[in-house]
mmCIF file of C-alpha atoms in Angstrom:
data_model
loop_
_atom_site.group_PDB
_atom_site.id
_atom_site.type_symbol
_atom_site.label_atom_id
_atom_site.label_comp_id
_atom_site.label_asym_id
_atom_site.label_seq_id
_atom_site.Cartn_x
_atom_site.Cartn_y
_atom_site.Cartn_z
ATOM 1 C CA UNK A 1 18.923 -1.384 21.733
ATOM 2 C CA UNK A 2 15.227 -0.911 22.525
ATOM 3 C CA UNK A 3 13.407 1.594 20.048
ATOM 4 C CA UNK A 4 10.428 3.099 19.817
ATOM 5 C CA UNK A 5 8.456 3.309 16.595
ATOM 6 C CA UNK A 6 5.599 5.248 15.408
ATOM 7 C CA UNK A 7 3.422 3.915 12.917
ATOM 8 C CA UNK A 8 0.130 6.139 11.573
ATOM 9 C CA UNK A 9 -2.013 4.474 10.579
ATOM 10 C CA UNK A 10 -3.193 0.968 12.165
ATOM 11 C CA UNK A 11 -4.695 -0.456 8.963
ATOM 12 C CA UNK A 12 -3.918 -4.045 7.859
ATOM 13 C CA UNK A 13 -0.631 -3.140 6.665
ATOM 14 C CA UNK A 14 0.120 -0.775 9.622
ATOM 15 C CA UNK A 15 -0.856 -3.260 12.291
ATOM 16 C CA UNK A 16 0.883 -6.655 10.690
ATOM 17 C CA UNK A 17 4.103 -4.543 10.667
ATOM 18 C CA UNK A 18 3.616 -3.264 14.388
ATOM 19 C CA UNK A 19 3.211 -7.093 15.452
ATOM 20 C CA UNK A 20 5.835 -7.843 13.546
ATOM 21 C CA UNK A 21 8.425 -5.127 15.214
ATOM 22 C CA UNK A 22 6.903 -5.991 18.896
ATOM 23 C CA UNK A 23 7.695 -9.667 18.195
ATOM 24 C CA UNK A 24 11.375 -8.141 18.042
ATOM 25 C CA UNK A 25 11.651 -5.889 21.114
ATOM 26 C CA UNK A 26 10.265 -2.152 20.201
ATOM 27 C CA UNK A 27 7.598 -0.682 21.516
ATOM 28 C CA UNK A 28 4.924 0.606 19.010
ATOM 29 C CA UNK A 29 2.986 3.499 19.018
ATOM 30 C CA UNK A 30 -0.147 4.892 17.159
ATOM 31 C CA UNK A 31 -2.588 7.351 17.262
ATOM 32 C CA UNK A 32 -6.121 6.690 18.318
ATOM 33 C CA UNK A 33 -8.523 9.354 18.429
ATOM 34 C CA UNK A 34 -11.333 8.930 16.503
ATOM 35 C CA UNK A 35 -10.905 5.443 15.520
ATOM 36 C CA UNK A 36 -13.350 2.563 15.074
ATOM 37 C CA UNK A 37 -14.089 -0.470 17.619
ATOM 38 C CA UNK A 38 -12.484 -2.495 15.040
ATOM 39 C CA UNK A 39 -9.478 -0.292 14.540
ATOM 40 C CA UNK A 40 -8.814 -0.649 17.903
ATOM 41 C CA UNK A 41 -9.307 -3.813 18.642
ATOM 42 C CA UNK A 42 -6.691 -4.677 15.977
ATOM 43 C CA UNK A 43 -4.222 -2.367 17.185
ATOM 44 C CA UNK A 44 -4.545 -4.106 20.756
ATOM 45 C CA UNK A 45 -4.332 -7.317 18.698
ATOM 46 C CA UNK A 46 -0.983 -6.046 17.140
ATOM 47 C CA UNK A 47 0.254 -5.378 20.548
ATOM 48 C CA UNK A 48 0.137 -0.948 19.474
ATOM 49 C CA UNK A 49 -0.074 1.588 22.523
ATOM 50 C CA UNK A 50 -2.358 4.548 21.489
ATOM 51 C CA UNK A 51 -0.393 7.380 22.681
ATOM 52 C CA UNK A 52 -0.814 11.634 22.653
ATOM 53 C CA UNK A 53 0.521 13.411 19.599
ATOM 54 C CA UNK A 54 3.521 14.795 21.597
ATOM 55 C CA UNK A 55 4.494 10.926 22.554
ATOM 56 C CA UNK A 56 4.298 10.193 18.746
ATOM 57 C CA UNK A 57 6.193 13.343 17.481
ATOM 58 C CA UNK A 58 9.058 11.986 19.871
ATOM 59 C CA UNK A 59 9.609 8.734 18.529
ATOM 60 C CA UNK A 60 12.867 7.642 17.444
ATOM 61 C CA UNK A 61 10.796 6.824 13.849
ATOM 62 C CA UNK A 62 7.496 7.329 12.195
ATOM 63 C CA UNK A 63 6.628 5.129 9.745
ATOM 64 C CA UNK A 64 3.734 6.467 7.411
ATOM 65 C CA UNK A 65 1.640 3.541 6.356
ATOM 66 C CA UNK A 66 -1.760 5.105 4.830
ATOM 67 C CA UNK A 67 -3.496 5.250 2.115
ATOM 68 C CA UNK A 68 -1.995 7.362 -0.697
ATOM 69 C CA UNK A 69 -4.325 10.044 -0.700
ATOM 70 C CA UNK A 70 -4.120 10.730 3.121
ATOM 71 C CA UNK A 71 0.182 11.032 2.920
ATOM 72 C CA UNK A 72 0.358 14.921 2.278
ATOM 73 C CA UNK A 73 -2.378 15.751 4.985
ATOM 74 C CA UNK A 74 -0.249 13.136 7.656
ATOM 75 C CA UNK A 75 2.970 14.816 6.518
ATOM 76 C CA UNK A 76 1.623 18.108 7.488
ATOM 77 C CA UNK A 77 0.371 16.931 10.676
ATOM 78 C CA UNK A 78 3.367 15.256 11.567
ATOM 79 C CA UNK A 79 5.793 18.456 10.661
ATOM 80 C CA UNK A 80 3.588 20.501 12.703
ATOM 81 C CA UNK A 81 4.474 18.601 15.586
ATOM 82 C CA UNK A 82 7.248 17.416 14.895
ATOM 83 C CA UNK A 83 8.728 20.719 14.599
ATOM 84 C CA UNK A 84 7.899 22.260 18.641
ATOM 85 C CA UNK A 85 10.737 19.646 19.407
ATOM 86 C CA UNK A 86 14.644 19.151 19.891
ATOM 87 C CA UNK A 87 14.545 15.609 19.283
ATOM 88 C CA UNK A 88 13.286 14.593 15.562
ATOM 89 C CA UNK A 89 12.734 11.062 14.776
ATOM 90 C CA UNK A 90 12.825 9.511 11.209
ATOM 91 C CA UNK A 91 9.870 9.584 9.263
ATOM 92 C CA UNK A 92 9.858 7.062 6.395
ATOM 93 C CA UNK A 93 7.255 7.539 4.519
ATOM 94 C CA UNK A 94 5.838 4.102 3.024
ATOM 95 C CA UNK A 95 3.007 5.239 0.913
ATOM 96 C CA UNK A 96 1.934 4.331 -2.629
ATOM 97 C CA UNK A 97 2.378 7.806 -3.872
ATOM 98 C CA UNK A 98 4.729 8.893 -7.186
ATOM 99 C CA UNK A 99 8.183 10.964 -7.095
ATOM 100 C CA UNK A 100 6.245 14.099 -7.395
ATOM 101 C CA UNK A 101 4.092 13.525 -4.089
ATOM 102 C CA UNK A 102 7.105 12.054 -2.455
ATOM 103 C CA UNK A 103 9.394 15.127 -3.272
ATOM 104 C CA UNK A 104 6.997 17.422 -1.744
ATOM 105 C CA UNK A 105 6.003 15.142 1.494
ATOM 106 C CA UNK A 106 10.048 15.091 2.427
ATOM 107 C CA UNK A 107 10.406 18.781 1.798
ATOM 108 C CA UNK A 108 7.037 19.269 4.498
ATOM 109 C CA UNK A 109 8.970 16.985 6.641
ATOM 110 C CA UNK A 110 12.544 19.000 6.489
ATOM 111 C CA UNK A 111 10.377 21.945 7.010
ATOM 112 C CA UNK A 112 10.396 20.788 10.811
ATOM 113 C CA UNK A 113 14.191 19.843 10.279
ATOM 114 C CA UNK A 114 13.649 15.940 10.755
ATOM 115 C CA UNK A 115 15.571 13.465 8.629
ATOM 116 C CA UNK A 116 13.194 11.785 6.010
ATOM 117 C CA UNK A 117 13.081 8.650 4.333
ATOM 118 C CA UNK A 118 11.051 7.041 0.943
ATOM 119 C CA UNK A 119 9.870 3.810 1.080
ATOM 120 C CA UNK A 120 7.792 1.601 -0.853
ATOM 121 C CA UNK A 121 6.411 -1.847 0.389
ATOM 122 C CA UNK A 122 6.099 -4.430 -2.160
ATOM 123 C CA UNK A 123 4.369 -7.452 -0.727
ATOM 124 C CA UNK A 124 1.571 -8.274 1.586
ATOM 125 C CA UNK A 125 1.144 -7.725 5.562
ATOM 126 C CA UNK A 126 3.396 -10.046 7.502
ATOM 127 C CA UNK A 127 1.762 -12.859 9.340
ATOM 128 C CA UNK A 128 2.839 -14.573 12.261
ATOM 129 C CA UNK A 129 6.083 -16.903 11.275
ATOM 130 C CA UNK A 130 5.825 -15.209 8.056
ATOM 131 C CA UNK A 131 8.169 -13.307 5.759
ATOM 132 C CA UNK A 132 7.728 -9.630 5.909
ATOM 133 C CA UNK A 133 7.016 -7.519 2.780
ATOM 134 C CA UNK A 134 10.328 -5.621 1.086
ATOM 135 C CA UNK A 135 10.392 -2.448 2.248
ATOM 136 C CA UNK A 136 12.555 -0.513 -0.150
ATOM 137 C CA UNK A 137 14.800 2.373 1.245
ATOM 138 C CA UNK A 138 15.637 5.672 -0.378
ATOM 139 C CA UNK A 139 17.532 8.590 0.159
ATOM 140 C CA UNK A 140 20.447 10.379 2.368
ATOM 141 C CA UNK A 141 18.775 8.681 5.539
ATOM 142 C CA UNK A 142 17.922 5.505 4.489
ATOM 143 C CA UNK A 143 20.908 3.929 6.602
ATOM 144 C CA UNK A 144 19.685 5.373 9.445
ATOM 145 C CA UNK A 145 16.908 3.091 9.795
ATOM 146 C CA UNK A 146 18.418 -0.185 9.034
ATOM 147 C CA UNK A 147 17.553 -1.205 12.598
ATOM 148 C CA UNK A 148 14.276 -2.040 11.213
ATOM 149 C CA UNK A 149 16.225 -5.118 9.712
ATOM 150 C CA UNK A 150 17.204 -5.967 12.836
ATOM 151 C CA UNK A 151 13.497 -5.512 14.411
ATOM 152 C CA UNK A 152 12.267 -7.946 11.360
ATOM 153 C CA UNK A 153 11.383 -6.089 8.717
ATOM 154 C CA UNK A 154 13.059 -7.134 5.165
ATOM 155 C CA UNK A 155 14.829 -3.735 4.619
ATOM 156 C CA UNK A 156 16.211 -2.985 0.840
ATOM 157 C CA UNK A 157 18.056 0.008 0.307
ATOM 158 C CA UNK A 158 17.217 1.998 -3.322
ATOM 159 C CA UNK A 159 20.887 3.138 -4.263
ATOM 160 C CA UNK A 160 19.511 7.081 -5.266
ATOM 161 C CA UNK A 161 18.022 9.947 -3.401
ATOM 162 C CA UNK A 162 14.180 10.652 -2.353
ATOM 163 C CA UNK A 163 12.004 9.437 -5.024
ATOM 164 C CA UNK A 164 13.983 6.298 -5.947
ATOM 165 C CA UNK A 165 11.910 4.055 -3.625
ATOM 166 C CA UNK A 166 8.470 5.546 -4.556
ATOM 167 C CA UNK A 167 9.708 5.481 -8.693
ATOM 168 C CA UNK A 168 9.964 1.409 -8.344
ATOM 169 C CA UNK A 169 6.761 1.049 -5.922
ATOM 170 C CA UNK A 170 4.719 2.812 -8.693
ATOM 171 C CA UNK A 171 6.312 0.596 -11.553
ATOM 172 C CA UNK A 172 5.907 -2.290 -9.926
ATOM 173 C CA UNK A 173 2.400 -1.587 -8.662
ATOM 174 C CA UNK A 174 1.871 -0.878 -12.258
ATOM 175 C CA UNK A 175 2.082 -3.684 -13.956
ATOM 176 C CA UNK A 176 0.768 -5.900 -10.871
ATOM 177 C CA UNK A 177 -1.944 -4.106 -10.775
ATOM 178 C CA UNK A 178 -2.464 -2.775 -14.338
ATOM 179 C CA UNK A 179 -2.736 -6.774 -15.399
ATOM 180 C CA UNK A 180 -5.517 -7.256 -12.572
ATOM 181 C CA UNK A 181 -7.069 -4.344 -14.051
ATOM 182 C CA UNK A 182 -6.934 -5.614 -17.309
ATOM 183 C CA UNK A 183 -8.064 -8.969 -16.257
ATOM 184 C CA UNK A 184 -10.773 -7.897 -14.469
ATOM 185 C CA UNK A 185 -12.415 -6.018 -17.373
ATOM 186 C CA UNK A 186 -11.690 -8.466 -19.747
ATOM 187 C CA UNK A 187 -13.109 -11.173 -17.865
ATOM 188 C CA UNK A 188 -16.585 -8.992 -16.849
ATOM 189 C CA UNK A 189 -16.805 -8.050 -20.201
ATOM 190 C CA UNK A 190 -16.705 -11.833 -21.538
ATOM 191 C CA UNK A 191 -19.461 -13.233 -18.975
ATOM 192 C CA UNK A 192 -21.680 -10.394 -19.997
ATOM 193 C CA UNK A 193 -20.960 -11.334 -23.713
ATOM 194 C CA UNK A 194 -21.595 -15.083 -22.980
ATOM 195 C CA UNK A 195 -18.168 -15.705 -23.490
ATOM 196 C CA UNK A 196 -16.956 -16.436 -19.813
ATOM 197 C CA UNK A 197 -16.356 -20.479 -20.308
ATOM 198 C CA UNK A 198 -14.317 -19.954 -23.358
ATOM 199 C CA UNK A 199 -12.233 -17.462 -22.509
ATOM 200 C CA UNK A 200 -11.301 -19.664 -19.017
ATOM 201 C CA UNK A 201 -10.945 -22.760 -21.588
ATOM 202 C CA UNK A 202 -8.912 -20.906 -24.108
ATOM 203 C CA UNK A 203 -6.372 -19.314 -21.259
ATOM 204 C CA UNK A 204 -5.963 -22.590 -19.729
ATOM 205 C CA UNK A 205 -4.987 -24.101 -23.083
ATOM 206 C CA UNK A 206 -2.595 -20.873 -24.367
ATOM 207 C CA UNK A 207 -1.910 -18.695 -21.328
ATOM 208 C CA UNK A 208 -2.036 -21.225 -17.614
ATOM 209 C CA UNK A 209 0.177 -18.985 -15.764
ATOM 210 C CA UNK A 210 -2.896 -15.847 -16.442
ATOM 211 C CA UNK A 211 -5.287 -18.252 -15.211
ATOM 212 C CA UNK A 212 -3.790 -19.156 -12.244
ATOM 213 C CA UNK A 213 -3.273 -15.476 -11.207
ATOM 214 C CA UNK A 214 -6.893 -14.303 -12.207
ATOM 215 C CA UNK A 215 -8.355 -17.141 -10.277
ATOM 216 C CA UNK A 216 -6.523 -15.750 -6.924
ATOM 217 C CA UNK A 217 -6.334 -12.122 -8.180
ATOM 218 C CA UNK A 218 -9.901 -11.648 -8.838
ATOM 219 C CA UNK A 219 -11.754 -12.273 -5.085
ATOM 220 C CA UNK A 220 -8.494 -11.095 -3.238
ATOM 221 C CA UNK A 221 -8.842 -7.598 -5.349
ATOM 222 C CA UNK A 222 -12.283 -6.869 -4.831
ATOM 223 C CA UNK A 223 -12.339 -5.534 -0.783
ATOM 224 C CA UNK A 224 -9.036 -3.536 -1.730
ATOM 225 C CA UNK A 225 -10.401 -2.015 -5.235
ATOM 226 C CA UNK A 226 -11.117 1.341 -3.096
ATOM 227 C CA UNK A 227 -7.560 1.587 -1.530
ATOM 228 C CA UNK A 228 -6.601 1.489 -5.450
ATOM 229 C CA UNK A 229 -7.922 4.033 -6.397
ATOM 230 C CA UNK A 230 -6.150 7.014 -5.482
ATOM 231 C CA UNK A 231 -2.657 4.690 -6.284
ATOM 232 C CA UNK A 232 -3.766 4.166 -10.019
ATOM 233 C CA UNK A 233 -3.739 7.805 -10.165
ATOM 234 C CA UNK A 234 -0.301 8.093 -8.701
ATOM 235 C CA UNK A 235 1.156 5.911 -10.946
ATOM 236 C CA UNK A 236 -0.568 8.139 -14.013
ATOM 237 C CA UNK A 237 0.781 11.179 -12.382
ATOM 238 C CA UNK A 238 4.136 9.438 -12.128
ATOM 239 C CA UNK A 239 4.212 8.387 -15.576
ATOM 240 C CA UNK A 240 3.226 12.320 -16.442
ATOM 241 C CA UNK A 241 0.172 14.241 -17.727
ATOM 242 C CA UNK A 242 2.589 14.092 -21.338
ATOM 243 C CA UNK A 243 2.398 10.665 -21.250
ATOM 244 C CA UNK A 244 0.369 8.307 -23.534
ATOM 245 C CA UNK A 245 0.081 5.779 -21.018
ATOM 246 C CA UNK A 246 -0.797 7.776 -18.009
ATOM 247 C CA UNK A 247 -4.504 7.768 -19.269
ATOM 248 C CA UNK A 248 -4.568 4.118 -19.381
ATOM 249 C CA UNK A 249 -4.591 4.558 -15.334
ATOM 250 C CA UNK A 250 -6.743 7.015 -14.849
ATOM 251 C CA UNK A 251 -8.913 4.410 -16.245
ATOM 252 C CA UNK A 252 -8.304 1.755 -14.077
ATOM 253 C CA UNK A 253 -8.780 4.242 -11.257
ATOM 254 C CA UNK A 254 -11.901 4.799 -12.335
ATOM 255 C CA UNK A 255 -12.630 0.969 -12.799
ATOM 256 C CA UNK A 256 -11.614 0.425 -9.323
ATOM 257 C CA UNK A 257 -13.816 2.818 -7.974
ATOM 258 C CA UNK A 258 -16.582 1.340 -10.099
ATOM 259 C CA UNK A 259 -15.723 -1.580 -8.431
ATOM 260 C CA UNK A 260 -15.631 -0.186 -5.357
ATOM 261 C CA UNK A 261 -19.155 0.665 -5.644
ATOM 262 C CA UNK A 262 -20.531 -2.325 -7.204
ATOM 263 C CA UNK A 263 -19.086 -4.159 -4.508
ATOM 264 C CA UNK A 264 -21.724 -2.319 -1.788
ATOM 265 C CA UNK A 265 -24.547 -2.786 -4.004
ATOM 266 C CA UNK A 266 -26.399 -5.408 -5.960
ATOM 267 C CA UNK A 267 -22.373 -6.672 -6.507
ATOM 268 C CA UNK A 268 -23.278 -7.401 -10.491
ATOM 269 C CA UNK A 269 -19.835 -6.871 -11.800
ATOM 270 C CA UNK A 270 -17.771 -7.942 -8.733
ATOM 271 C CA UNK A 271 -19.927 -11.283 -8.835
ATOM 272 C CA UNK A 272 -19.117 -11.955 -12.374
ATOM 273 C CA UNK A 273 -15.777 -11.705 -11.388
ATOM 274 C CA UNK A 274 -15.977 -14.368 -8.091
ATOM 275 C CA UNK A 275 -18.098 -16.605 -10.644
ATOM 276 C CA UNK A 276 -15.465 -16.816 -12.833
ATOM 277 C CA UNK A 277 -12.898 -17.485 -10.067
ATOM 278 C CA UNK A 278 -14.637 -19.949 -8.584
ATOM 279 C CA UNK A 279 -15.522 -21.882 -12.527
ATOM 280 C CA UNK A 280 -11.061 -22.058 -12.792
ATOM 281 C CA UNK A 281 -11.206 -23.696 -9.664
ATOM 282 C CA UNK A 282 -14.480 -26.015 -10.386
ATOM 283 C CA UNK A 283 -12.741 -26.670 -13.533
ATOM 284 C CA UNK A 284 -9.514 -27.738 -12.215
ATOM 285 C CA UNK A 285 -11.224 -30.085 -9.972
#
């Protein structure tokens, strides 16, 4: 059975997924207003039809896929138009964001009386004749959308109501990206101490699997270091203001963003970083 899917926005993740579901018979839509020349050339790309909010509101599901501080403010924006109609699609929402953000997203969705859905990707965009990330299912409608199996997505359902998805998206996302954190400071901290070659040549001898990781971890998270932001803190409000740890990522947000905007400038701490990257693989050579 044909079905039409929503998906807000047409980022990188947003617009793999949309190819991905087109390449399996649904029809895609997205919202365009406002949107870059290179937004919309890559939702063309991903085979997306920009469509009026009404369209959208009508699908038979909305998947959320933005950045975690824009999920409340899309959730509102959906409800409100969700709720002028009869028909209510499924809105998963598939956003880095902890229980607490999650719990009150769903209840601005069932203000509009749609079903809603947590979710919580754990991978990286699907490419063409690729696998697709896990996209882990909770809550009383998670069944309902197990056509997205069927429509090529790699669907895992999160036995457990609203919240269970997001709970093991920030976990996960926290120690992924707490060790990348961790790496990255320790390794910018090193070259600046003239310490850079014998902390690679020491890691290679005691700890090869870190290596490996930092020397494909390091580049890759430098353009995304902004969209990590906002999920560091997430995961510190998930872990609690009570917490010991949950200060530990408030720092890394505030590394990320550091890096963020080192990254636009003179790039001193991000190139230390690629330097070092680029030594592992000189070195392996």
């Amino acid at each position: 059975m044909s079905k039409t899917i929503a998906i807000l926005a047409p980022g990188a993740m947003g617009s793999a997924v949309a190819r991905r579901l087109g390449e399996n018979g649904a029809r895609v839509l997205t919202s365009l207003k406002g949107r870059s020349e290179a937004t919309l050339k890559r939702a063309a790309d991903a085979g997306m039809v920009g469509a009026e909010d009404d369209a959208i509101a009508q699908a038979d599901i909305i998947l959320s896929i933005v950045p975690p501080g824009e999920a409340v403010a899309l959730a509102e924006r959906l409800a409100a138009l969700i709720v002028r109609h009869a028909k209510k699609p499924v809105v998963v929402d598939c956003n880095a964001v902890n229980v607490d953000t999650v719990l009150r997203i769903g209840e601005i969705i069932g203000s509009a009386q749609a079903p809603f859905v947590d979710a919580g990707i754990i991978g990286f965009p699907p490419q063409p004749g690729g696998k697709s990330p896990a996209f882990y299912m909770s809550g009383e409608y998670a069944g309902e959308v197990a056509v997205l199996k069927d429509l090529g997505l790699d669907v895992r359902i999160v036995e457990g109501p609203v919240g269970a998805a997001s709970a093991l998206k920030m976990s996960y996302a926290g120690i992924v990206k707490g060790l990348a954190g961790i790496g990255s400071a320790m390794v910018v901290a090193a070259t600046k101490a003239g310490a850079a070659d014998a902390l690679r040549d020491e890691l290679a001898l005691s700890q090869p699997a870190i290596l490996a990781r930092l020397e494909v971890a390091l580049p890759d998270m430098i353009p995304k270091a902004y969209r990590w932001v906002a999920e560091m803190r997430e995961i510190s409000g998930f872990l609690g203001p009570d917490h010991p740890a949950s200060q530990i990522y408030e720092g890394f947000a505030r590394w990320f963003e550091h890096l963020a905007e080192d990254a636009k400038g003179e790039a001193a701490d991000t190139g230390l970083m690629n330097a070092f990257a680029a030594s592992i693989a000189q070195k392996k050579s």
